[in-house]
Tab-separated table of C-alpha atoms in Angstrom:
chain	number	residue	atom	x	y	z
A	1	MET	CA	-1.730	-13.874	4.169
A	2	ILE	CA	0.135	-13.294	7.430
A	3	LYS	CA	3.522	-11.612	7.748
A	4	VAL	CA	5.230	-11.005	11.102
A	5	GLN	CA	8.454	-9.159	10.413
A	6	GLN	CA	10.981	-6.597	11.603
A	7	GLU	CA	11.337	-4.898	8.207
A	8	ASN	CA	9.166	-2.027	7.052
A	9	PHE	CA	6.536	-2.667	4.353
A	10	ASP	CA	5.410	-0.776	1.251
A	11	VAL	CA	1.623	-0.369	1.181
A	12	SER	CA	1.356	-0.054	-2.623
A	13	ALA	CA	3.448	-3.162	-3.223
A	14	GLU	CA	1.482	-5.172	-0.640
A	15	LEU	CA	-1.880	-4.112	-2.099
A	16	ALA	CA	-0.731	-4.775	-5.656
A	17	ALA	CA	0.416	-8.298	-4.717
A	18	LEU	CA	-2.895	-8.906	-2.945
A	19	THR	CA	-5.089	-7.993	-5.907
A	20	SER	CA	-2.852	-8.915	-8.834
A	21	GLY	CA	-4.821	-10.527	-11.652
A	22	ASN	CA	-8.059	-10.807	-9.667
A	23	HIS	CA	-10.598	-8.653	-11.512
A	24	ALA	CA	-13.443	-9.726	-9.218
A	25	ILE	CA	-12.077	-7.289	-6.621
A	26	GLY	CA	-14.059	-4.056	-6.460
A	27	GLY	CA	-11.983	-2.491	-3.735
A	28	ILE	CA	-9.495	-2.836	-0.918
A	29	ALA	CA	-10.034	-1.460	2.557
A	30	SER	CA	-6.859	-1.042	4.525
A	31	TYR	CA	-5.590	0.320	7.800
A	32	VAL	CA	-2.005	1.331	8.544
A	33	GLY	CA	-1.075	1.803	12.198
A	34	LEU	CA	1.721	4.266	12.952
A	35	VAL	CA	3.866	4.937	16.004
A	36	ARG	CA	2.200	7.965	17.525
A	37	ASP	CA	3.790	10.554	19.771
A	38	LEU	CA	1.143	12.545	21.578
A	39	VAL	CA	2.684	12.575	25.027
A	40	GLY	CA	5.498	14.937	24.111
A	41	ALA	CA	3.254	17.905	23.410
A	42	ASP	CA	3.659	19.522	26.837
A	43	SER	CA	6.842	18.214	28.354
A	44	PRO	CA	9.976	17.379	26.329
A	45	ASP	CA	10.845	14.596	28.800
A	46	ASP	CA	7.587	12.830	27.953
A	47	ALA	CA	8.300	12.812	24.208
A	48	LEU	CA	8.336	9.321	22.762
A	49	ARG	CA	11.760	8.398	21.388
A	50	ALA	CA	10.891	4.888	20.290
A	51	MET	CA	8.650	1.924	20.914
A	52	THR	CA	9.791	-1.692	21.010
A	53	LEU	CA	7.273	-4.340	20.062
A	54	GLU	CA	7.823	-7.745	21.628
A	55	HIS	CA	5.798	-10.703	20.429
A	56	TYR	CA	5.408	-14.439	20.999
A	57	PRO	CA	6.861	-16.097	17.884
A	58	GLY	CA	4.805	-19.081	16.859
A	59	MET	CA	1.689	-18.039	18.737
A	60	THR	CA	1.509	-14.704	16.886
A	61	GLU	CA	1.437	-16.336	13.467
A	62	LYS	CA	-1.032	-18.989	14.621
A	63	LYS	CA	-3.445	-16.477	16.161
A	64	LEU	CA	-3.212	-14.096	13.189
A	65	ALA	CA	-3.912	-16.914	10.730
A	66	ALA	CA	-6.915	-18.017	12.824
A	67	ILE	CA	-8.466	-14.553	12.919
A	68	GLU	CA	-7.864	-14.092	9.190
A	69	THR	CA	-9.763	-17.357	8.600
A	70	GLU	CA	-12.539	-16.077	10.864
A	71	ALA	CA	-12.776	-12.828	8.867
A	72	GLN	CA	-12.936	-14.777	5.609
A	73	SER	CA	-15.785	-16.883	6.983
A	74	ARG	CA	-17.736	-13.788	8.057
A	75	TRP	CA	-17.305	-11.668	4.907
A	76	PRO	CA	-17.007	-12.515	1.182
A	77	LEU	CA	-13.330	-11.567	0.866
A	78	GLU	CA	-11.319	-12.171	-2.299
A	79	ALA	CA	-8.034	-11.653	-0.438
A	80	SER	CA	-6.742	-10.462	2.910
A	81	LEU	CA	-3.429	-9.538	4.477
A	82	ILE	CA	-2.059	-8.809	7.926
A	83	VAL	CA	1.493	-7.458	8.205
A	84	HIS	CA	2.640	-6.803	11.771
A	85	ARG	CA	6.101	-5.567	12.652
A	86	TYR	CA	8.069	-6.205	15.831
A	87	GLY	CA	11.282	-4.696	17.199
A	88	ARG	CA	12.234	-1.064	17.775
A	89	LEU	CA	10.228	1.590	15.909
A	90	GLU	CA	10.392	5.380	16.029
A	91	PRO	CA	7.524	7.920	15.892
A	92	GLY	CA	5.898	8.036	12.456
A	93	GLU	CA	7.020	4.515	11.526
A	94	GLN	CA	4.516	1.951	10.271
A	95	ILE	CA	3.563	-0.804	12.763
A	96	VAL	CA	0.769	-2.759	11.149
A	97	LEU	CA	-1.095	-3.129	7.862
A	98	VAL	CA	-4.458	-4.822	7.519
A	99	ALA	CA	-5.962	-5.065	4.031
A	100	CYS	CA	-9.181	-6.736	2.906
A	101	ALA	CA	-10.212	-7.011	-0.746
A	102	SER	CA	-13.737	-7.844	-1.822
A	103	ALA	CA	-16.234	-7.405	-4.621
A	104	HIS	CA	-18.270	-5.506	-2.019
A	105	ARG	CA	-17.139	-2.260	-0.456
A	106	GLN	CA	-18.855	-2.662	2.903
A	107	ALA	CA	-17.553	-6.217	3.362
A	108	ALA	CA	-13.989	-5.012	2.822
A	109	LEU	CA	-14.374	-2.103	5.248
A	110	ASP	CA	-16.112	-4.152	7.959
A	111	ALA	CA	-13.581	-6.984	7.774
A	112	CYS	CA	-10.706	-4.486	8.072
A	113	ASN	CA	-12.340	-2.912	11.123
A	114	PHE	CA	-12.914	-6.354	12.675
A	115	LEU	CA	-9.287	-7.426	12.195
A	116	MET	CA	-7.910	-4.206	13.684
A	117	ASP	CA	-10.151	-4.472	16.759
A	118	TRP	CA	-9.006	-8.043	17.210
A	119	LEU	CA	-5.303	-7.227	16.798
A	120	LYS	CA	-5.508	-4.587	19.526
A	121	THR	CA	-6.963	-6.984	22.061
A	122	GLU	CA	-5.911	-10.539	21.208
A	123	ALA	CA	-2.648	-10.547	19.228
A	124	PRO	CA	0.289	-11.449	21.487
A	125	PHE	CA	2.263	-8.210	21.159
A	126	TRP	CA	3.539	-5.928	23.919
A	127	LYS	CA	4.787	-2.364	23.547
A	128	LEU	CA	7.677	-0.879	25.508
A	129	GLU	CA	7.870	2.921	25.224
A	130	GLU	CA	11.113	4.879	25.561
A	131	THR	CA	10.852	8.506	26.639
A	132	GLY	CA	13.290	10.961	28.203
A	133	ALA	CA	11.932	9.762	31.557
A	134	GLY	CA	12.838	6.115	30.864
A	135	GLU	CA	11.076	2.978	29.671
A	136	ALA	CA	7.516	1.870	30.366
A	137	TRP	CA	5.255	-0.930	29.168
A	138	VAL	CA	2.019	0.210	27.541
A	139	ASP	CA	-1.129	-0.903	29.355
A	140	SER	CA	-3.944	-2.487	27.392
A	141	ARG	CA	-6.870	-0.148	26.925
A	142	ALA	CA	-10.396	-0.855	28.120
A	143	SER	CA	-11.736	0.937	25.005
A	144	ASP	CA	-9.942	-1.567	22.766
A	145	ASP	CA	-11.519	-4.472	24.679
A	146	ALA	CA	-14.951	-2.877	24.254
A	147	ALA	CA	-14.375	-2.381	20.513
A	148	ALA	CA	-13.377	-6.028	20.086
A	149	ALA	CA	-16.377	-7.213	22.123
A	150	ARG	CA	-18.688	-5.749	19.436
A	151	TRP	CA	-17.794	-8.643	17.165
A	152	LYS	CA	-18.425	-11.408	19.708
A	153	VAL	CA	-15.400	-13.436	18.669
A	154	LYS	CA	-15.246	-16.680	20.555
A	155	THR	CA	-12.022	-16.881	22.536
A	156	ASP	CA	-10.958	-19.182	25.278
A	157	ARG	CA	-9.186	-16.437	27.143
A	158	ALA	CA	-8.719	-16.695	30.883
A	159	ALA	CA	-11.606	-15.413	33.006
A	160	GLU	CA	-10.571	-11.914	34.081
B	1	MET	CA	7.687	-28.641	29.935
B	2	LYS	CA	8.713	-25.303	28.506
B	3	VAL	CA	7.620	-22.070	30.153
B	4	LEU	CA	7.959	-18.615	28.547
B	5	TYR	CA	7.504	-15.114	29.996
B	6	PHE	CA	6.897	-11.891	28.072
B	7	ALA	CA	7.069	-8.106	28.521
B	8	TRP	CA	7.308	-6.854	32.138
B	9	LEU	CA	6.680	-10.358	33.476
B	10	ARG	CA	9.877	-11.488	31.735
B	11	GLN	CA	11.765	-8.496	33.148
B	12	ARG	CA	10.579	-9.093	36.720
B	13	ILE	CA	11.323	-12.805	36.628
B	14	GLY	CA	14.650	-12.231	34.890
B	15	VAL	CA	14.412	-15.110	32.397
B	16	ALA	CA	12.681	-15.301	29.008
B	17	ASN	CA	12.057	-19.050	29.104
B	18	GLU	CA	12.993	-22.157	31.014
B	19	GLU	CA	12.467	-25.911	30.779
B	20	PHE	CA	11.764	-28.304	33.643
B	21	ASP	CA	9.715	-31.401	34.414
B	22	LEU	CA	6.144	-30.774	35.477
B	23	PRO	CA	6.271	-30.929	39.314
B	24	GLY	CA	4.225	-33.744	40.818
B	25	ASP	CA	1.817	-31.511	42.724
B	26	VAL	CA	1.083	-29.234	39.741
B	27	ASP	CA	-2.107	-30.119	37.859
B	28	THR	CA	-3.345	-26.768	36.524
B	29	VAL	CA	-2.008	-23.425	35.338
B	30	ASP	CA	-3.075	-22.022	38.702
B	31	ASP	CA	-0.994	-24.664	40.490
B	32	LEU	CA	1.986	-23.798	38.287
B	33	VAL	CA	1.723	-20.123	39.214
B	34	THR	CA	1.680	-21.008	42.928
B	35	TRP	CA	4.683	-23.294	42.413
B	36	LEU	CA	6.599	-20.600	40.475
B	37	ILE	CA	5.905	-17.921	43.103
B	38	ALA	CA	7.652	-20.153	45.665
B	39	LYS	CA	10.777	-20.318	43.420
B	40	GLY	CA	11.958	-16.802	44.234
B	41	PRO	CA	11.261	-13.110	44.692
B	42	GLY	CA	11.325	-12.316	40.936
B	43	TYR	CA	8.484	-14.776	40.371
B	44	ALA	CA	6.610	-13.482	43.414
B	45	LYS	CA	6.890	-9.946	42.063
B	46	GLY	CA	5.897	-10.997	38.537
B	47	PHE	CA	2.806	-12.871	39.720
B	48	ALA	CA	1.898	-10.411	42.511
B	49	GLU	CA	-1.315	-9.556	40.647
B	50	PRO	CA	-2.160	-12.878	38.986
B	51	GLN	CA	-5.569	-11.561	37.805
B	52	VAL	CA	-3.828	-9.353	35.187
B	53	ILE	CA	-1.659	-12.185	33.847
B	54	ARG	CA	-2.856	-14.224	30.868
B	55	ALA	CA	-1.754	-17.746	30.086
B	56	ALA	CA	-1.394	-19.677	26.840
B	57	VAL	CA	-0.758	-23.402	26.455
B	58	ASN	CA	0.550	-24.616	23.113
B	59	PHE	CA	-0.249	-21.199	21.530
B	60	GLU	CA	-3.871	-21.029	22.749
B	61	TYR	CA	-5.213	-18.774	25.505
B	62	VAL	CA	-6.390	-20.887	28.452
B	63	PRO	CA	-8.155	-20.226	31.752
B	64	PHE	CA	-6.129	-20.781	34.928
B	65	ASP	CA	-7.973	-24.028	35.711
B	66	HIS	CA	-6.612	-25.587	32.481
B	67	ARG	CA	-4.859	-28.913	33.217
B	68	LEU	CA	-1.210	-29.228	32.198
B	69	SER	CA	0.876	-32.072	30.791
B	70	ASN	CA	4.658	-32.414	30.781
B	71	THR	CA	4.931	-31.855	27.006
B	72	ASP	CA	3.126	-28.493	27.106
B	73	GLU	CA	4.588	-25.143	26.135
B	74	VAL	CA	3.167	-22.684	28.661
B	75	ALA	CA	3.424	-18.902	28.280
B	76	PHE	CA	2.595	-16.172	30.789
B	77	PHE	CA	2.220	-12.520	29.851
B	78	PRO	CA	0.523	-9.213	30.708
B	79	PRO	CA	-2.525	-8.051	28.711
B	80	VAL	CA	-1.572	-7.674	25.052
B	81	THR	CA	-1.251	-4.305	23.303
B	82	GLY	CA	-0.904	-5.083	19.587
B	83	GLY	CA	-1.848	-3.110	16.500
C	1	MET	CA	-6.994	17.312	0.005
C	2	ILE	CA	-8.920	16.714	-3.216
C	3	LYS	CA	-7.404	15.465	-6.480
C	4	VAL	CA	-9.485	14.816	-9.605
C	5	GLN	CA	-7.148	13.466	-12.247
C	6	GLN	CA	-6.687	11.167	-15.237
C	7	GLU	CA	-3.317	9.799	-14.072
C	8	ASN	CA	-2.944	6.771	-11.831
C	9	PHE	CA	-1.877	7.258	-8.197
C	10	ASP	CA	0.565	5.489	-5.890
C	11	VAL	CA	-1.072	4.604	-2.572
C	12	SER	CA	2.190	4.549	-0.567
C	13	ALA	CA	3.271	7.938	-1.883
C	14	GLU	CA	-0.155	9.471	-1.215
C	15	LEU	CA	-0.295	8.116	2.343
C	16	ALA	CA	3.273	9.197	3.068
C	17	ALA	CA	2.514	12.747	1.889
C	18	LEU	CA	-0.645	12.789	4.003
C	19	THR	CA	1.057	11.833	7.265
C	20	SER	CA	4.540	13.252	6.742
C	21	GLY	CA	5.900	14.812	9.927
C	22	ASN	CA	2.619	14.524	11.860
C	23	HIS	CA	3.336	12.202	14.795
C	24	ALA	CA	-0.125	12.725	16.272
C	25	ILE	CA	-1.463	10.285	13.667
C	26	GLY	CA	-2.094	6.830	15.087
C	27	GLY	CA	-3.326	5.337	11.854
C	28	ILE	CA	-4.680	5.779	8.363
C	29	ALA	CA	-7.812	4.073	7.092
C	30	SER	CA	-8.013	3.923	3.338
C	31	TYR	CA	-10.117	2.479	0.566
C	32	VAL	CA	-8.993	1.885	-2.999
C	33	GLY	CA	-11.711	1.259	-5.589
C	34	LEU	CA	-10.755	-0.872	-8.598
C	35	VAL	CA	-12.367	-1.488	-11.987
C	36	ARG	CA	-14.093	-4.804	-11.460
C	37	ASP	CA	-15.006	-7.338	-14.129
C	38	LEU	CA	-17.529	-9.810	-12.826
C	39	VAL	CA	-19.868	-9.931	-15.812
C	40	GLY	CA	-17.404	-11.772	-18.062
C	41	ALA	CA	-17.386	-14.947	-16.006
C	42	ASP	CA	-19.939	-16.808	-18.111
C	43	SER	CA	-19.999	-15.203	-21.522
C	44	PRO	CA	-16.917	-13.766	-23.235
C	45	ASP	CA	-19.074	-11.111	-24.940
C	46	ASP	CA	-20.089	-9.729	-21.555
C	47	ALA	CA	-16.479	-9.336	-20.389
C	48	LEU	CA	-15.664	-5.760	-19.446
C	49	ARG	CA	-12.987	-4.302	-21.730
C	50	ALA	CA	-12.875	-0.864	-20.162
C	51	MET	CA	-14.838	1.731	-18.273
C	52	THR	CA	-14.853	5.438	-19.036
C	53	LEU	CA	-15.531	7.823	-16.173
C	54	GLU	CA	-17.075	11.153	-17.141
C	55	HIS	CA	-17.358	13.914	-14.569
C	56	TYR	CA	-18.517	17.509	-14.214
C	57	PRO	CA	-15.321	19.556	-13.873
C	58	GLY	CA	-15.747	22.330	-11.346
C	59	MET	CA	-18.712	20.744	-9.606
C	60	THR	CA	-16.753	17.576	-8.834
C	61	GLU	CA	-13.998	19.433	-7.006
C	62	LYS	CA	-16.491	21.655	-5.189
C	63	LYS	CA	-18.635	18.742	-4.001
C	64	LEU	CA	-15.625	16.646	-2.973
C	65	ALA	CA	-14.155	19.521	-0.970
C	66	ALA	CA	-17.529	20.065	0.749
C	67	ILE	CA	-17.884	16.430	1.795
C	68	GLU	CA	-14.267	16.340	3.010
C	69	THR	CA	-15.051	19.366	5.215
C	70	GLU	CA	-18.150	17.566	6.467
C	71	ALA	CA	-16.078	14.475	7.367
C	72	GLN	CA	-13.550	16.641	9.208
C	73	SER	CA	-16.354	18.242	11.218
C	74	ARG	CA	-17.790	14.841	12.177
C	75	TRP	CA	-14.567	13.053	13.139
C	76	PRO	CA	-11.264	14.212	14.701
C	77	LEU	CA	-9.161	13.780	11.559
C	78	GLU	CA	-5.526	14.883	11.343
C	79	ALA	CA	-5.574	14.646	7.547
C	80	SER	CA	-7.766	13.371	4.729
C	81	LEU	CA	-7.484	12.769	1.018
C	82	ILE	CA	-9.787	11.958	-1.881
C	83	VAL	CA	-8.206	11.052	-5.240
C	84	HIS	CA	-10.729	10.274	-7.981
C	85	ARG	CA	-9.734	9.452	-11.539
C	86	TYR	CA	-11.695	10.085	-14.718
C	87	GLY	CA	-11.213	8.894	-18.305
C	88	ARG	CA	-10.810	5.382	-19.694
C	89	LEU	CA	-9.765	2.644	-17.245
C	90	GLU	CA	-9.298	-1.093	-17.743
C	91	PRO	CA	-10.184	-3.963	-15.357
C	92	GLY	CA	-7.906	-4.024	-12.322
C	93	GLU	CA	-7.040	-0.326	-12.586
C	94	GLN	CA	-7.409	1.991	-9.597
C	95	ILE	CA	-10.392	4.389	-9.730
C	96	VAL	CA	-10.517	6.103	-6.360
C	97	LEU	CA	-8.547	6.469	-3.140
C	98	VAL	CA	-10.024	7.739	0.105
C	99	ALA	CA	-7.684	8.043	3.092
C	100	CYS	CA	-8.402	9.376	6.576
C	101	ALA	CA	-5.718	9.794	9.235
C	102	SER	CA	-6.512	10.251	12.891
C	103	ALA	CA	-5.163	9.728	16.379
C	104	HIS	CA	-8.135	7.387	16.791
C	105	ARG	CA	-8.561	4.188	14.797
C	106	GLN	CA	-12.353	4.105	14.749
C	107	ALA	CA	-12.618	7.749	13.666
C	108	ALA	CA	-10.332	7.072	10.705
C	109	LEU	CA	-12.268	3.948	9.659
C	110	ASP	CA	-15.706	5.539	10.057
C	111	ALA	CA	-14.741	8.683	8.147
C	112	CYS	CA	-13.349	6.564	5.299
C	113	ASN	CA	-16.584	4.559	5.159
C	114	PHE	CA	-18.659	7.769	5.188
C	115	LEU	CA	-16.704	9.335	2.329
C	116	MET	CA	-16.943	6.209	0.148
C	117	ASP	CA	-20.720	5.961	0.675
C	118	TRP	CA	-21.043	9.602	-0.271
C	119	LEU	CA	-18.871	9.299	-3.383
C	120	LYS	CA	-21.015	6.457	-4.714
C	121	THR	CA	-24.220	8.460	-4.469
C	122	GLU	CA	-23.435	12.169	-4.692
C	123	ALA	CA	-20.205	12.749	-6.608
C	124	PRO	CA	-20.939	13.850	-10.191
C	125	PHE	CA	-19.311	10.920	-12.007
C	126	TRP	CA	-20.840	8.624	-14.622
C	127	LYS	CA	-19.488	5.280	-15.813
C	128	LEU	CA	-19.676	4.033	-19.391
C	129	GLU	CA	-18.859	0.326	-19.709
C	130	GLU	CA	-17.380	-1.231	-22.871
C	131	THR	CA	-17.984	-4.938	-23.436
C	132	GLY	CA	-17.903	-7.157	-26.508
C	133	ALA	CA	-21.628	-6.411	-26.815
C	134	GLY	CA	-21.082	-2.646	-27.004
C	135	GLU	CA	-21.242	0.324	-24.651
C	136	ALA	CA	-23.658	0.920	-21.785
C	137	TRP	CA	-24.004	3.492	-19.005
C	138	VAL	CA	-23.943	2.075	-15.483
C	139	ASP	CA	-27.153	2.644	-13.503
C	140	SER	CA	-26.949	4.002	-9.998
C	141	ARG	CA	-27.582	1.338	-7.392
C	142	ALA	CA	-30.323	1.472	-4.791
C	143	SER	CA	-27.965	-0.232	-2.285
C	144	ASP	CA	-25.513	2.663	-2.605
C	145	ASP	CA	-28.274	5.173	-1.912
C	146	ALA	CA	-29.302	3.205	1.171
C	147	ALA	CA	-25.700	3.076	2.404
C	148	ALA	CA	-25.319	6.831	2.009
C	149	ALA	CA	-28.648	7.472	3.756
C	150	ARG	CA	-27.178	5.939	6.947
C	151	TRP	CA	-25.141	9.073	7.478
C	152	LYS	CA	-28.042	11.520	7.034
C	153	VAL	CA	-25.987	14.004	5.035
C	154	LYS	CA	-27.984	17.093	4.261
C	155	THR	CA	-28.256	17.566	0.521
C	156	ASP	CA	-30.476	19.764	-1.552
C	157	ARG	CA	-30.869	17.136	-4.241
C	158	ALA	CA	-33.913	17.156	-6.465
C	159	ALA	CA	-36.947	15.280	-5.172
C	160	GLU	CA	-36.903	11.892	-6.921
D	1	MET	CA	-27.122	31.172	-19.370
D	2	LYS	CA	-24.965	28.105	-19.849
D	3	VAL	CA	-26.494	24.624	-19.912
D	4	LEU	CA	-24.493	21.376	-19.711
D	5	TYR	CA	-25.518	17.764	-20.269
D	6	PHE	CA	-23.716	14.644	-19.085
D	7	ALA	CA	-23.531	10.888	-19.740
D	8	TRP	CA	-26.429	9.396	-21.769
D	9	LEU	CA	-28.327	12.683	-21.579
D	10	ARG	CA	-25.458	14.341	-23.456
D	11	GLN	CA	-25.438	11.524	-26.022
D	12	ARG	CA	-29.190	11.682	-26.639
D	13	ILE	CA	-29.244	15.472	-26.970
D	14	GLY	CA	-26.102	15.465	-29.093
D	15	VAL	CA	-24.385	18.452	-27.473
D	16	ALA	CA	-22.269	18.685	-24.331
D	17	ASN	CA	-23.122	22.297	-23.526
D	18	GLU	CA	-24.767	25.358	-25.021
D	19	GLU	CA	-25.291	29.010	-24.149
D	20	PHE	CA	-28.419	31.083	-24.713
D	21	ASP	CA	-30.458	33.832	-23.065
D	22	LEU	CA	-32.978	32.672	-20.492
D	23	PRO	CA	-36.280	32.545	-22.416
D	24	GLY	CA	-38.931	34.969	-21.116
D	25	ASP	CA	-41.427	32.299	-20.106
D	26	VAL	CA	-38.875	30.162	-18.240
D	27	ASP	CA	-38.831	30.769	-14.470
D	28	THR	CA	-37.811	27.407	-13.008
D	29	VAL	CA	-35.707	24.352	-13.853
D	30	ASP	CA	-38.956	22.569	-14.645
D	31	ASP	CA	-39.908	25.320	-17.116
D	32	LEU	CA	-36.477	25.016	-18.740
D	33	VAL	CA	-36.928	21.265	-19.229
D	34	THR	CA	-40.315	21.859	-20.892
D	35	TRP	CA	-38.759	24.540	-23.118
D	36	LEU	CA	-35.811	22.277	-24.068
D	37	ILE	CA	-38.098	19.336	-24.924
D	38	ALA	CA	-39.808	21.560	-27.504
D	39	LYS	CA	-36.437	22.319	-29.161
D	40	GLY	CA	-36.119	18.932	-30.850
D	41	PRO	CA	-36.368	15.145	-30.768
D	42	GLY	CA	-32.955	14.668	-29.082
D	43	TYR	CA	-34.085	16.765	-26.107
D	44	ALA	CA	-37.473	15.015	-26.056
D	45	LYS	CA	-35.701	11.667	-25.925
D	46	GLY	CA	-33.218	12.833	-23.284
D	47	PHE	CA	-35.932	14.213	-20.995
D	48	ALA	CA	-38.489	11.461	-21.735
D	49	GLU	CA	-38.246	10.336	-18.094
D	50	PRO	CA	-37.596	13.642	-16.290
D	51	GLN	CA	-37.982	11.988	-12.865
D	52	VAL	CA	-34.601	10.221	-13.315
D	53	ILE	CA	-32.782	13.402	-14.343
D	54	ARG	CA	-30.985	15.492	-11.722
D	55	ALA	CA	-30.253	19.190	-12.032
D	56	ALA	CA	-27.476	21.368	-10.644
D	57	VAL	CA	-27.328	25.145	-10.734
D	58	ASN	CA	-23.956	26.773	-10.168
D	59	PHE	CA	-22.491	23.428	-8.999
D	60	GLU	CA	-25.221	22.701	-6.420
D	61	TYR	CA	-27.963	20.072	-6.733
D	62	VAL	CA	-31.375	21.794	-6.949
D	63	PRO	CA	-35.013	20.664	-7.025
D	64	PHE	CA	-36.892	21.241	-10.272
D	65	ASP	CA	-38.871	24.160	-8.784
D	66	HIS	CA	-35.613	26.099	-8.310
D	67	ARG	CA	-35.875	29.561	-9.941
D	68	LEU	CA	-33.320	30.432	-12.620
D	69	SER	CA	-31.490	33.623	-13.551
D	70	ASN	CA	-29.761	34.453	-16.816
D	71	THR	CA	-26.253	34.214	-15.292
D	72	ASP	CA	-26.753	30.640	-14.034
D	73	GLU	CA	-24.789	27.583	-15.121
D	74	VAL	CA	-27.350	24.793	-15.284
D	75	ALA	CA	-26.393	21.114	-15.601
D	76	PHE	CA	-28.634	18.116	-16.288
D	77	PHE	CA	-27.510	14.517	-15.788
D	78	PRO	CA	-28.618	10.968	-14.975
D	79	PRO	CA	-28.142	9.584	-11.434
D	80	VAL	CA	-24.457	9.615	-10.558
D	81	THR	CA	-22.326	6.459	-10.275
D	82	GLY	CA	-19.027	7.555	-8.746
D	83	GLY	CA	-16.488	5.731	-6.584
């Protein structure tokens, strides 16, 4: 299931809905991404006040559904969920939830890892950071691209 | 066709989306970028480093040699930073 | 933090307590183990009615705290949590929660995976299954031992 | 010393734990198993396949050649199945 929303989410409620009544599920691996504020440690002006997530409505849902299908084809999942928020979020707030339920522990954990790597590099979201020094768009990280490349997902992205 | 811009590309160009007929001399995404750059300084600034810009047509990432049709929805944006 | 308890746990509340006020945390990887009932699919007599987890009070807490320390020495974790229940549990109920919070996504996911592999093979818990056919103790699984061996944890276990 | 038994080992022996003085001819965990087996049929049944039984002394897993002292807490149990 895919949810792209402004509202916050409750992890317990999402996991309960995902597994409800399915006793073939041995476990649920999940990852919750939070708005982090590391930059403010040294200089108060650098402290993150908020982050605004912009996305491409329509394409986001389509791409998230496609990668969820890909994960389900790679691992024996009983259920899966991606919740991704957009809009303005403050430090400590939840951004994203990925949850994968399976009879098999390692399948659940690997699928969760796969989906997070993909989200970082392929999901059409952009982050605008607000600090005391002003606003700045977050650059994509080479380490995220390398992590996603581990899985050899076929994409038709532009040659870069 | 409909063209959308996101993140700092949207800010530099100054519009989020626009609709116009596919110009006669525009066959590919690359051609469209060249055509847009000629429209004004905001576009020129937005596409100053075209190698960092990614394109999607009808919600799918495409290379810049992808051929366009007049019914396409084309989106341009910087590298994504989700999760 | 280590909790060995009979009561159920609320994942959202546990994660919130783990990360509260720490804005250096970029994400939390977690795994929730559930009581699974696969055996009942074909024959009603084989259906799992409940599972009773027995443990070795004192040793359980000591071993869990030791492996949590080991995980914290291997990965840059901001916080970690193991909640393990004991007593009688029915299909669908939560058994265990492992959560690892870090500035770095992969560290959180790997540490969570490590702790779950360890729990399956080294934590002093035993499972008694109740079905229509009676009660039976669950055997340890060779696949769990192999998964734990990946991490090369030093143990002074008896030669087997 | 205190000795504890868990899971099916506890059921076969019929007691969860017991306390007694370390017998004079018992030096190691292995010696203790031999001594226990002689105590009765429940112990003999419990330790019939000693290679599957694990031992802990003072909350740490030990090999069967581990030497015992009278103040030890010794636990015997089948392979664990946590998580």
